[in-house]
Amino acid sequence: MQGESSCHALAYDQVLLRLSASPHGLSQREAERRLRDVGLNQLVEKPRQSLLARFIAQLGDLMTQVLLVATAVSGLMGEYADAAIIVAIVLLNSVLGLLQEWRAEKALVALKKLASPTVTVRRDGDEGTIAVSQLVPGDLVLLTAGDRIPADVRLGQAWSFEVDEAALTGESFPVAKQTQAVEERAGVPERTCMTYFGTMATKGRAEGVVVATGMTTEVGLIAELLQSKDEPTPLQQRFNELSRYLVTVCIAVCACVVALGLSHGEPLYSMFLAGVSLAVAAIPEGLPAIVTIVLALGVQRIAKVKALVRRLPAVETLGSATVICSDKTGTLTCNQMTVTEVWAGGEGYRVTGYGLTPQGEFWLGAKRVEAQMVPDLCLALRSGAACTATRVLRGKQMAVLGDPTEAALIVAAEKAKLDATVSLVKEFPFDSQRMLMSVVVKDQSGKHQVFTKGAPDALFALCTEYREKGRSTKLTPAILATLRGLTFAGLGGMHDPPRPEVRATLKKCRMAGIRVIMVTGDHALTALAIAREIELVGKEARAVTGTELKAMSDDELADVVSRVNVFARVSPE
């Protein structure tokens, strides 16, 4: 029952049948039975080690174990001062490592707030609200804009429903969802009849059946991969090699010293003490402490630039890096849609600034313009900002309640210092057939106006005029064939812009001999456009998709990886 597998390739009725579900929802008794069978709808972590167990794990490397043996021998020989110093060094080494792991775990707890606390479900034919953790496969859930998707859901009905899947797939734009089955081989980004745990609904509403919960969701599978056993870092490997070398050499030298002494008639006890003393002296007991302190200082420096290091030895791995594989959305880019160009009144304006910050300028060629002084530009910006159902929240943390593309229109108007406040009279939500959204509003003077936005081809079909140089101009006869009476105000170009510091960072990487590769779930054309914009690749570069990767042999993959720097539509696994 648990697991969505190929539900995206089945008709909705078939999915309901497969899950023994119905449009009326599960009965409460059946839901409780399934909950006992499959468990709570939450991500499960590996059992945490106790503080004592984690402290003992810090003593696991060979050098530390040799030092502990040396401590015991020093104590037996009466060298209590040496024994105490070695014990202090070992304890310092272990405490520093344990402290760093504790700090990292404390920070990671703050990153686990993916699930919303409640969800609307239909059970026994009635709608109600339950805790997300109580969801089971077969539950009918009702989703609306602003909801965090509570599980993997196969959609049965969707009304202008869009989902921001950047956290899972890297897709920059919200994905329009529908209910028709897709191909079996379709990747997660192409499964438009599915919504996935942890993503965010940005527009419209939908209804669907839960097909996977907890660790069997797409996010759960990723979480399980992340909990795999850590491999030793290059420094740890070299440290262990050094330890084995020192132990071998010390034993050999000590054995030779004891043998030579005995051959010259020295007492066995005296030679044994001499051999042990020589072994203790040969072991660099200060080395583990020095290495740990250096790594701890590295962690502090990294923390100042808001980066998180979970395990202390991983700091050294960064210094050994020759290739960096980076995500695109939210890493190389801001993960915030931004209006970068506006066409209005027959002119094309470039807009600076990025993200949700309302600071930016408008440029016409090489000349900066005051947007408020250009009526046609003001009309275009005000129209876009008025025709939205989205709010931009600003406080300690900026956030968008609604569609990121609509938020970009609101911010563009704010950059022009326009007051787009209007009183909503009626809203016509975006429709997949109409491809438009319209609002009837009343401005501050009491005048009623209609604003419409949407796909250019659909919008042009409703326009009879367009604005040019402050006046309305008739559109061509071909377009006038569908006379509807709207005036075309302008066209906005937007994208998820690169972070301002990316180009300089890439330049530093190249100077350091580090190759940077973009690995994203976003569309190949989008990935290439951003890669060229940040000067990661040249004009002739190509992107390889996840589908192409799956079809490659090992030799073909090795060849492609050595030449290609952009990989798109790649699944999280």
Coordinates of C-alpha atoms in Angstrom, one line a residue:
M1 CA 0.0 0.0 0.0
Q2 CA 2.7 2.5 1.0
G3 CA 4.8 4.1 -1.8
E4 CA 3.8 6.1 -4.8
S5 CA 5.9 4.2 -7.3
S6 CA 4.1 4.6 -10.6
C7 CA 1.0 6.4 -9.5
H8 CA 1.8 9.4 -11.8
A9 CA 1.4 7.0 -14.8
L10 CA -2.1 5.7 -13.7
A11 CA -5.5 7.3 -14.1
Y12 CA -6.8 8.8 -10.8
D13 CA -9.6 6.1 -10.6
Q14 CA -6.9 3.4 -10.8
V15 CA -4.9 5.0 -8.1
L16 CA -7.9 5.1 -5.8
L17 CA -8.6 1.5 -6.5
R18 CA -4.9 0.5 -5.9
L19 CA -5.0 2.3 -2.5
S20 CA -8.5 0.9 -1.6
A21 CA -9.7 4.5 -1.3
S22 CA -12.7 6.4 -2.5
P23 CA -13.7 10.0 -3.3
H24 CA -15.5 10.1 0.0
G25 CA -12.3 9.4 1.9
L26 CA -11.3 6.7 4.3
S27 CA -13.4 5.8 7.3
Q28 CA -11.9 6.9 10.6
R29 CA -11.5 3.2 11.7
E30 CA -9.6 2.3 8.5
A31 CA -7.4 5.4 8.8
E32 CA -6.4 4.4 12.3
R33 CA -5.7 0.8 11.2
R34 CA -3.4 2.1 8.4
L35 CA -1.7 4.4 10.8
R36 CA -0.8 1.5 13.0
D37 CA 0.5 -0.4 9.9
V38 CA 2.6 2.3 8.2
G39 CA 3.5 4.6 11.2
L40 CA 3.4 8.4 11.6
N41 CA 3.8 10.7 8.6
Q42 CA 7.2 12.1 9.5
L43 CA 10.8 11.8 8.6
V44 CA 12.6 9.2 10.8
E45 CA 16.2 9.8 12.0
K46 CA 18.7 7.2 12.9
P47 CA 18.7 6.7 16.7
R48 CA 20.9 9.3 18.3
Q49 CA 23.9 8.0 20.1
S50 CA 24.2 8.9 23.8
L51 CA 26.6 11.6 24.9
L52 CA 28.9 9.0 26.3
A53 CA 28.8 6.9 23.1
R54 CA 29.6 10.0 21.0
F55 CA 32.5 10.9 23.4
I56 CA 33.9 7.4 23.0
A57 CA 33.6 7.6 19.2
Q58 CA 35.9 10.6 19.4
L59 CA 38.6 8.2 20.7
G60 CA 38.3 6.0 17.7
D61 CA 41.3 7.0 15.6
L62 CA 44.5 4.9 15.8
M63 CA 46.7 7.8 17.0
T64 CA 44.5 8.5 20.0
Q65 CA 44.4 4.8 20.9
V66 CA 48.2 4.6 20.7
L67 CA 48.4 7.7 23.0
L68 CA 46.0 6.0 25.5
V69 CA 48.3 2.9 25.5
A70 CA 51.3 5.2 26.0
T71 CA 49.5 6.8 28.9
A72 CA 48.9 3.5 30.6
V73 CA 52.5 2.5 30.2
S74 CA 53.7 5.9 31.5
G75 CA 51.6 5.5 34.6
L76 CA 52.9 2.0 35.2
M77 CA 56.5 3.3 34.9
G78 CA 55.7 6.0 37.5
E79 CA 55.8 8.9 34.9
Y80 CA 52.6 10.4 36.3
A81 CA 53.3 13.9 34.9
D82 CA 53.7 12.6 31.4
A83 CA 50.6 10.4 31.7
A84 CA 48.5 13.4 33.0
I85 CA 49.6 15.6 30.1
I86 CA 48.8 13.0 27.5
V87 CA 45.3 12.4 29.1
A88 CA 44.7 16.2 29.1
I89 CA 45.6 16.3 25.4
V90 CA 43.3 13.4 24.5
L91 CA 40.4 14.9 26.5
L92 CA 40.9 18.3 24.9
N93 CA 40.8 16.6 21.5
S94 CA 37.6 14.7 22.2
V95 CA 35.8 17.6 23.9
L96 CA 36.5 19.9 21.0
G97 CA 35.2 17.4 18.5
L98 CA 32.1 16.6 20.5
L99 CA 31.3 20.3 21.1
Q100 CA 31.4 21.0 17.3
E101 CA 29.1 18.1 16.5
W102 CA 26.7 19.3 19.2
R103 CA 26.6 22.8 17.8
A104 CA 26.0 21.5 14.3
E105 CA 23.2 19.2 15.4
K106 CA 21.6 22.1 17.3
A107 CA 21.6 24.2 14.1
L108 CA 20.3 21.3 11.9
V109 CA 17.2 20.9 14.2
A110 CA 16.2 24.4 12.9
L111 CA 16.3 23.1 9.3
K112 CA 13.7 20.3 9.8
K113 CA 10.5 22.4 9.9
L114 CA 9.1 21.3 6.5
A115 CA 5.7 19.9 7.5
S116 CA 2.7 22.2 8.3
P117 CA 1.1 21.2 11.6
T118 CA -2.4 20.5 10.2
V119 CA -4.1 19.5 7.0
T120 CA -7.7 19.4 5.7
V121 CA -8.8 15.8 4.9
R122 CA -12.1 14.1 3.9
R123 CA -13.0 11.1 6.0
D124 CA -16.3 9.3 6.2
G125 CA -17.5 11.9 3.6
D126 CA -16.9 14.8 5.9
E127 CA -14.1 17.4 5.8
G128 CA -12.0 18.1 8.8
T129 CA -8.6 19.1 10.1
I130 CA -6.0 16.6 11.4
A131 CA -2.4 16.7 12.4
V132 CA -0.1 16.1 9.4
S133 CA 1.6 13.3 11.2
Q134 CA -1.7 11.4 11.2
L135 CA -2.0 11.2 7.4
V136 CA -2.0 7.7 5.8
P137 CA -2.0 6.4 2.2
G138 CA -5.5 6.6 0.8
D139 CA -6.4 9.8 2.7
L140 CA -8.2 12.4 0.6
V141 CA -6.6 15.8 1.2
L142 CA -7.7 19.3 0.2
L143 CA -5.0 21.8 -0.7
T144 CA -5.1 25.5 -1.2
A145 CA -2.6 28.4 -1.9
G146 CA -0.2 28.9 1.0
D147 CA -0.4 25.2 2.2
R148 CA 2.8 23.2 2.7
I149 CA 2.2 19.9 0.9
P150 CA 1.8 17.4 3.7
A151 CA 2.7 14.1 1.8
D152 CA 3.2 12.8 -1.7
V153 CA -0.3 13.3 -3.3
R154 CA -1.8 12.2 -6.6
L155 CA -4.1 15.0 -7.7
G156 CA -7.7 14.1 -8.7
Q157 CA -8.9 17.7 -9.2
A158 CA -7.0 21.0 -9.7
W159 CA -8.3 24.5 -10.1
S160 CA -5.5 26.8 -11.3
F161 CA -3.3 25.0 -8.9
E162 CA 0.5 25.8 -8.9
V163 CA 3.2 24.5 -6.6
D164 CA 6.7 25.9 -5.8
E165 CA 8.9 22.8 -6.1
A166 CA 12.3 24.5 -5.9
A167 CA 13.1 22.8 -2.6
L168 CA 12.8 19.4 -4.3
T169 CA 13.5 19.8 -8.0
G170 CA 15.3 23.1 -8.3
E171 CA 12.5 24.4 -10.6
S172 CA 12.6 28.2 -10.6
F173 CA 9.0 28.9 -11.5
P174 CA 5.9 27.5 -9.8
V175 CA 4.7 24.4 -11.6
A176 CA 1.1 24.4 -13.0
K177 CA -0.5 21.1 -11.9
Q178 CA -3.2 19.0 -13.7
T179 CA -4.8 15.7 -13.2
Q180 CA -4.0 13.6 -16.3
A181 CA -1.5 10.8 -16.0
V182 CA 2.0 11.2 -17.4
E183 CA 4.5 8.8 -18.9
E184 CA 5.9 6.1 -16.6
R185 CA 9.5 7.3 -17.3
A186 CA 8.7 10.9 -16.4
G187 CA 11.1 12.4 -13.8
V188 CA 9.9 14.2 -10.7
P189 CA 9.8 17.6 -12.4
E190 CA 7.6 16.3 -15.2
R191 CA 5.1 14.6 -12.9
T192 CA 2.5 17.4 -13.1
C193 CA -0.3 15.3 -11.7
M194 CA 1.7 14.8 -8.4
T195 CA 2.6 17.1 -5.5
Y196 CA 5.4 16.2 -3.1
F197 CA 6.0 16.5 0.6
G198 CA 7.6 19.7 1.7
T199 CA 6.8 21.8 -1.4
M200 CA 4.6 24.8 -1.3
A201 CA 1.2 25.5 -3.0
T202 CA 1.3 29.1 -4.4
K203 CA -1.9 29.4 -6.3
G204 CA -5.4 27.9 -6.7
R205 CA -6.7 24.8 -4.9
A206 CA -6.7 21.1 -5.5
E207 CA -7.9 17.7 -4.2
G208 CA -6.0 14.4 -4.2
V209 CA -5.2 11.1 -2.6
V210 CA -2.1 10.5 -0.4
V211 CA 0.1 7.9 -2.0
A212 CA 3.2 8.0 0.2
T213 CA 3.9 9.2 3.7
G214 CA 7.0 9.6 6.0
M215 CA 10.2 8.0 4.8
T216 CA 8.6 6.6 1.6
T217 CA 8.0 10.1 0.2
E218 CA 10.5 11.6 -2.3
V219 CA 11.9 13.8 0.5
G220 CA 12.0 10.8 2.8
L221 CA 14.1 8.8 0.3
I222 CA 16.5 11.8 0.1
A223 CA 16.7 11.9 3.9
E224 CA 17.6 8.2 4.0
L225 CA 20.4 8.8 1.6
L226 CA 21.7 11.7 3.7
Q227 CA 21.8 9.4 6.8
S228 CA 24.3 7.0 5.1
K229 CA 27.6 6.3 6.8
D230 CA 30.2 9.1 6.5
E231 CA 33.4 8.2 4.8
P232 CA 36.7 9.2 6.3
T233 CA 38.1 12.5 5.1
P234 CA 41.6 12.7 3.3
L235 CA 43.1 14.1 6.5
Q236 CA 41.7 11.2 8.6
Q237 CA 43.0 8.7 6.1
R238 CA 46.5 10.2 6.2
F239 CA 46.4 10.5 9.9
N240 CA 45.6 6.8 10.2
E241 CA 48.4 5.9 7.8
L242 CA 50.8 8.0 9.8
S243 CA 49.6 6.3 13.0
R244 CA 50.1 2.8 11.5
Y245 CA 53.6 3.8 10.3
L246 CA 54.6 5.2 13.7
V247 CA 53.4 2.2 15.5
T248 CA 55.2 -0.2 13.2
V249 CA 58.5 1.7 13.3
C250 CA 58.3 2.2 17.1
I251 CA 57.7 -1.5 17.8
A252 CA 60.5 -2.5 15.4
V253 CA 63.0 0.1 16.9
C254 CA 62.1 -0.8 20.5
A255 CA 62.5 -4.5 19.8
C256 CA 65.9 -3.9 18.3
V257 CA 67.0 -1.8 21.3
V258 CA 65.8 -4.4 23.8
A259 CA 67.5 -7.2 21.8
L260 CA 70.8 -5.3 21.6
G261 CA 70.7 -4.5 25.3
L262 CA 70.1 -8.1 26.2
S263 CA 72.9 -9.2 23.9
H264 CA 75.3 -7.0 25.9
G265 CA 74.2 -8.5 29.2
E266 CA 71.8 -5.7 30.3
P267 CA 69.0 -6.8 32.7
L268 CA 65.6 -7.5 31.0
Y269 CA 63.6 -5.2 33.2
S270 CA 65.9 -2.2 32.5
M271 CA 65.8 -2.8 28.7
F272 CA 62.0 -3.2 28.8
L273 CA 61.7 0.2 30.5
A274 CA 64.2 1.8 28.0
G275 CA 62.2 0.4 25.1
V276 CA 58.9 1.6 26.4
S277 CA 60.4 5.1 27.2
L278 CA 61.7 5.3 23.6
A279 CA 58.3 4.3 22.2
V280 CA 56.5 7.0 24.3
A281 CA 59.0 9.6 23.3
A282 CA 58.6 8.7 19.6
I283 CA 54.8 9.3 19.6
P284 CA 53.9 12.9 18.9
E285 CA 51.3 13.3 21.6
G286 CA 50.7 17.0 20.8
L287 CA 49.8 16.3 17.1
P288 CA 46.1 15.3 17.6
A289 CA 45.5 18.3 19.8
I290 CA 47.2 20.7 17.4
V291 CA 45.2 19.3 14.4
T292 CA 41.9 19.5 16.4
I293 CA 42.6 23.1 17.4
V294 CA 43.5 24.1 13.8
L295 CA 40.3 22.5 12.6
A296 CA 38.2 24.2 15.3
L297 CA 39.6 27.6 14.2
G298 CA 38.6 26.7 10.7
V299 CA 35.1 25.9 11.8
Q300 CA 34.8 29.3 13.5
R301 CA 36.0 31.1 10.4
I302 CA 33.5 29.2 8.2
A303 CA 30.7 30.0 10.7
K304 CA 31.3 33.7 10.3
V305 CA 30.2 33.4 6.7
K306 CA 27.1 31.5 7.8
A307 CA 28.2 28.0 6.7
L308 CA 27.5 24.9 8.7
V309 CA 30.1 22.2 9.3
R310 CA 28.7 19.1 10.9
R311 CA 31.9 17.1 11.6
L312 CA 35.2 18.7 12.5
P313 CA 37.4 16.8 10.1
A314 CA 35.2 17.9 7.2
V315 CA 36.8 21.3 7.4
E316 CA 40.0 19.9 6.0
T317 CA 38.1 18.3 3.1
L318 CA 37.2 21.8 1.9
G319 CA 40.8 22.6 1.6
S320 CA 41.3 19.4 -0.6
A321 CA 38.5 20.3 -3.0
T322 CA 39.3 20.2 -6.7
V323 CA 35.7 20.1 -7.9
I324 CA 32.6 21.8 -6.5
C325 CA 29.1 20.5 -7.6
S326 CA 26.6 23.3 -6.9
D327 CA 22.8 23.5 -7.1
K328 CA 21.4 26.4 -9.0
T329 CA 18.2 27.5 -7.5
G330 CA 18.8 29.3 -4.2
T331 CA 22.6 28.7 -4.3
L332 CA 23.9 30.3 -7.5
T333 CA 20.6 32.2 -7.8
C334 CA 18.4 34.0 -5.3
N335 CA 15.4 31.7 -5.6
Q336 CA 13.3 34.9 -5.8
M337 CA 11.6 35.9 -9.0
T338 CA 12.6 39.4 -10.1
V339 CA 11.4 41.7 -12.9
T340 CA 14.5 42.6 -14.9
E341 CA 12.9 44.2 -18.0
V342 CA 9.7 46.1 -18.7
W343 CA 8.4 47.0 -22.2
A344 CA 6.0 50.0 -22.0
G345 CA 5.0 52.9 -24.2
G346 CA 7.2 51.6 -27.1
E347 CA 10.4 51.5 -25.0
G348 CA 12.3 48.7 -23.2
Y349 CA 13.5 49.5 -19.7
R350 CA 16.1 47.6 -17.7
V351 CA 15.3 47.1 -14.0
T352 CA 18.1 46.7 -11.4
G353 CA 17.9 45.1 -7.9
Y354 CA 16.9 41.6 -7.1
G355 CA 14.7 39.5 -4.9
L356 CA 12.1 41.0 -2.6
T357 CA 14.1 44.1 -1.6
P358 CA 12.2 47.1 -3.1
Q359 CA 15.4 48.9 -4.0
G360 CA 16.3 49.3 -7.7
E361 CA 16.5 51.6 -10.6
F362 CA 15.0 51.9 -14.1
W363 CA 17.3 52.4 -17.1
L364 CA 16.5 53.3 -20.7
G365 CA 19.7 52.4 -22.6
A366 CA 22.5 54.1 -20.7
K367 CA 20.2 56.7 -19.1
R368 CA 18.6 56.3 -15.7
V369 CA 15.0 57.3 -15.6
E370 CA 12.6 58.3 -12.8
A371 CA 9.8 55.8 -13.3
Q372 CA 7.2 58.0 -11.7
M373 CA 7.8 60.6 -14.5
V374 CA 7.0 58.1 -17.3
P375 CA 3.2 57.6 -17.4
D376 CA 3.2 54.6 -19.7
L377 CA 5.8 52.8 -17.5
C378 CA 3.7 53.7 -14.4
L379 CA 0.6 52.3 -16.0
A380 CA 2.3 49.0 -16.8
L381 CA 3.8 48.6 -13.4
R382 CA 0.6 49.6 -11.6
S383 CA -1.4 47.2 -13.7
G384 CA 0.9 44.3 -12.9
A385 CA 0.9 45.0 -9.2
A386 CA -2.9 45.5 -9.0
C387 CA -3.7 42.2 -10.8
T388 CA -2.3 39.9 -8.1
A389 CA -3.6 37.8 -5.2
T390 CA -0.3 37.7 -3.4
R391 CA 1.2 39.5 -0.4
V392 CA 4.9 40.3 0.3
L393 CA 5.7 40.2 4.0
R394 CA 8.6 42.1 5.3
G395 CA 9.9 41.9 8.9
K396 CA 12.8 40.0 10.4
Q397 CA 12.5 37.6 7.5
M398 CA 10.9 38.4 4.1
A399 CA 8.3 36.0 2.8
V400 CA 5.8 35.6 0.0
L401 CA 2.2 34.5 0.6
G402 CA 1.2 33.5 -2.9
D403 CA 2.7 33.3 -6.3
P404 CA 6.5 34.3 -6.6
T405 CA 5.9 35.8 -10.1
E406 CA 3.1 38.0 -8.7
A407 CA 5.4 39.0 -5.9
A408 CA 8.0 40.1 -8.5
L409 CA 5.4 42.4 -10.1
I410 CA 4.6 44.0 -6.7
V411 CA 8.2 44.6 -5.9
A412 CA 8.8 46.2 -9.4
A413 CA 6.0 48.7 -8.7
E414 CA 7.6 49.4 -5.2
K415 CA 11.0 50.1 -6.9
A416 CA 9.2 52.8 -8.9
K417 CA 7.8 54.2 -5.6
L418 CA 4.2 53.7 -6.9
D419 CA 1.3 53.3 -4.6
A420 CA -0.6 50.3 -6.1
T421 CA -3.2 50.2 -3.3
V422 CA -6.6 49.6 -4.7
S423 CA -9.9 48.3 -3.5
L424 CA -10.8 44.9 -5.0
V425 CA -14.3 44.7 -6.4
K426 CA -14.1 41.3 -8.1
E427 CA -11.5 38.8 -9.0
F428 CA -11.3 36.3 -11.9
P429 CA -8.6 33.8 -11.0
F430 CA -6.1 32.5 -13.5
D431 CA -7.7 29.7 -15.6
S432 CA -5.8 27.1 -17.5
Q433 CA -8.2 27.5 -20.5
R434 CA -8.4 31.3 -20.4
M435 CA -4.6 31.6 -19.5
L436 CA -5.4 35.0 -17.9
M437 CA -6.2 36.6 -14.5
S438 CA -8.4 39.7 -14.2
V439 CA -9.5 42.0 -11.4
V440 CA -12.0 44.7 -11.2
V441 CA -10.7 47.4 -8.8
K442 CA -11.7 50.8 -7.5
D443 CA -8.9 53.3 -7.1
Q444 CA -8.6 56.1 -4.5
S445 CA -10.6 58.4 -6.7
G446 CA -13.5 55.9 -6.8
K447 CA -12.9 55.0 -10.5
H448 CA -13.5 51.4 -11.5
Q449 CA -10.8 49.7 -13.7
V450 CA -10.2 46.3 -15.1
F451 CA -6.6 44.9 -15.0
T452 CA -5.7 41.7 -16.8
K453 CA -2.4 39.7 -16.9
G454 CA -1.4 36.4 -18.4
A455 CA 0.2 34.7 -21.4
P456 CA 1.0 37.3 -24.2
D457 CA -0.8 35.5 -27.0
A458 CA -4.0 35.2 -24.9
L459 CA -3.8 38.8 -23.8
F460 CA -3.2 40.2 -27.2
A461 CA -6.4 38.5 -28.4
L462 CA -8.4 40.7 -26.0
C463 CA -6.7 44.1 -26.8
T464 CA -7.7 46.7 -29.4
E465 CA -5.1 49.3 -28.4
Y466 CA -1.6 49.6 -26.9
R467 CA 0.1 52.5 -25.2
E468 CA 2.9 54.3 -27.0
K469 CA 4.5 57.6 -26.1
G470 CA 1.7 58.6 -23.8
R471 CA -1.2 57.9 -26.0
S472 CA -3.3 54.9 -27.1
T473 CA -2.6 53.5 -30.6
K474 CA -4.8 51.0 -32.5
L475 CA -3.5 47.5 -32.9
T476 CA -3.2 45.8 -36.3
P477 CA -6.3 44.5 -38.1
A478 CA -5.2 40.9 -37.7
I479 CA -5.4 41.2 -33.9
L480 CA -8.6 43.4 -34.1
A481 CA -10.4 40.3 -35.5
T482 CA -11.2 39.4 -31.9
L483 CA -12.3 42.8 -30.7
R484 CA -12.6 42.9 -26.9
G485 CA -11.7 46.4 -25.9
L486 CA -8.6 46.1 -23.6
T487 CA -5.5 48.4 -23.9
F488 CA -2.2 46.6 -23.9
A489 CA -0.1 48.4 -21.1
G490 CA 3.2 46.6 -21.1
L491 CA 5.2 43.4 -21.0
G492 CA 7.4 42.3 -18.1
G493 CA 10.4 40.0 -18.3
M494 CA 11.5 38.3 -15.2
H495 CA 13.7 35.5 -14.0
D496 CA 15.5 34.1 -10.9
P497 CA 18.6 36.3 -11.0
P498 CA 22.1 35.1 -10.0
R499 CA 23.4 36.1 -6.6
P500 CA 25.5 39.3 -6.9
E501 CA 28.6 37.6 -5.4
V502 CA 28.5 34.6 -7.6
R503 CA 30.8 35.8 -10.4
A504 CA 33.5 36.9 -8.0
T505 CA 33.3 33.6 -6.2
L506 CA 33.6 31.6 -9.4
K507 CA 36.6 33.7 -10.4
K508 CA 38.3 32.8 -7.0
C509 CA 37.5 29.1 -7.6
R510 CA 39.2 29.2 -11.1
M511 CA 42.2 31.0 -9.6
A512 CA 42.4 28.2 -7.0
G513 CA 42.3 25.5 -9.6
I514 CA 38.8 24.4 -8.6
R515 CA 36.3 23.4 -11.2
V516 CA 32.6 24.3 -10.6
I517 CA 29.8 22.2 -12.0
M518 CA 26.1 23.2 -11.9
V519 CA 23.8 20.3 -11.0
T520 CA 20.1 21.3 -11.0
G521 CA 16.6 19.9 -11.4
D522 CA 15.6 22.9 -13.4
H523 CA 15.0 23.0 -17.1
A524 CA 18.1 22.7 -19.3
L525 CA 17.6 26.0 -21.1
T526 CA 17.1 27.8 -17.9
A527 CA 20.2 26.2 -16.4
L528 CA 22.3 27.1 -19.5
A529 CA 21.0 30.7 -19.5
I530 CA 22.1 31.2 -15.8
A531 CA 25.4 29.4 -16.4
R532 CA 26.2 31.8 -19.2
E533 CA 25.1 34.8 -17.3
I534 CA 27.4 34.0 -14.4
E535 CA 30.2 33.1 -16.8
L536 CA 30.4 29.5 -15.7
V537 CA 30.3 28.4 -19.3
G538 CA 30.7 29.9 -22.8
K539 CA 28.1 30.4 -25.6
E540 CA 28.9 27.0 -27.2
A541 CA 28.4 25.0 -24.0
R542 CA 25.7 22.3 -23.7
A543 CA 23.7 20.9 -20.8
V544 CA 23.3 17.2 -20.1
T545 CA 19.9 16.1 -18.7
G546 CA 19.2 13.4 -16.1
T547 CA 17.4 11.3 -18.7
E548 CA 20.6 11.3 -20.8
L549 CA 22.7 10.4 -17.8
K550 CA 20.6 7.3 -17.1
A551 CA 21.2 6.0 -20.6
M552 CA 25.0 6.3 -20.5
S553 CA 27.5 3.6 -19.9
D554 CA 30.2 4.2 -17.3
D555 CA 32.8 5.1 -20.0
E556 CA 30.4 7.6 -21.6
L557 CA 29.6 9.1 -18.2
A558 CA 33.3 9.5 -17.4
D559 CA 33.8 11.3 -20.8
V560 CA 30.8 13.6 -20.3
V561 CA 31.7 14.5 -16.7
S562 CA 35.2 15.5 -17.8
R563 CA 33.8 18.0 -20.4
V564 CA 30.4 19.2 -19.3
N565 CA 29.8 21.8 -16.5
V566 CA 26.0 22.0 -16.6
F567 CA 23.7 19.0 -15.6
A568 CA 19.9 19.7 -15.7
R569 CA 16.7 17.9 -14.8
V570 CA 18.8 15.7 -12.5
S571 CA 16.9 13.9 -9.7
P572 CA 18.0 14.4 -6.1
E573 CA 19.3 10.8 -5.8

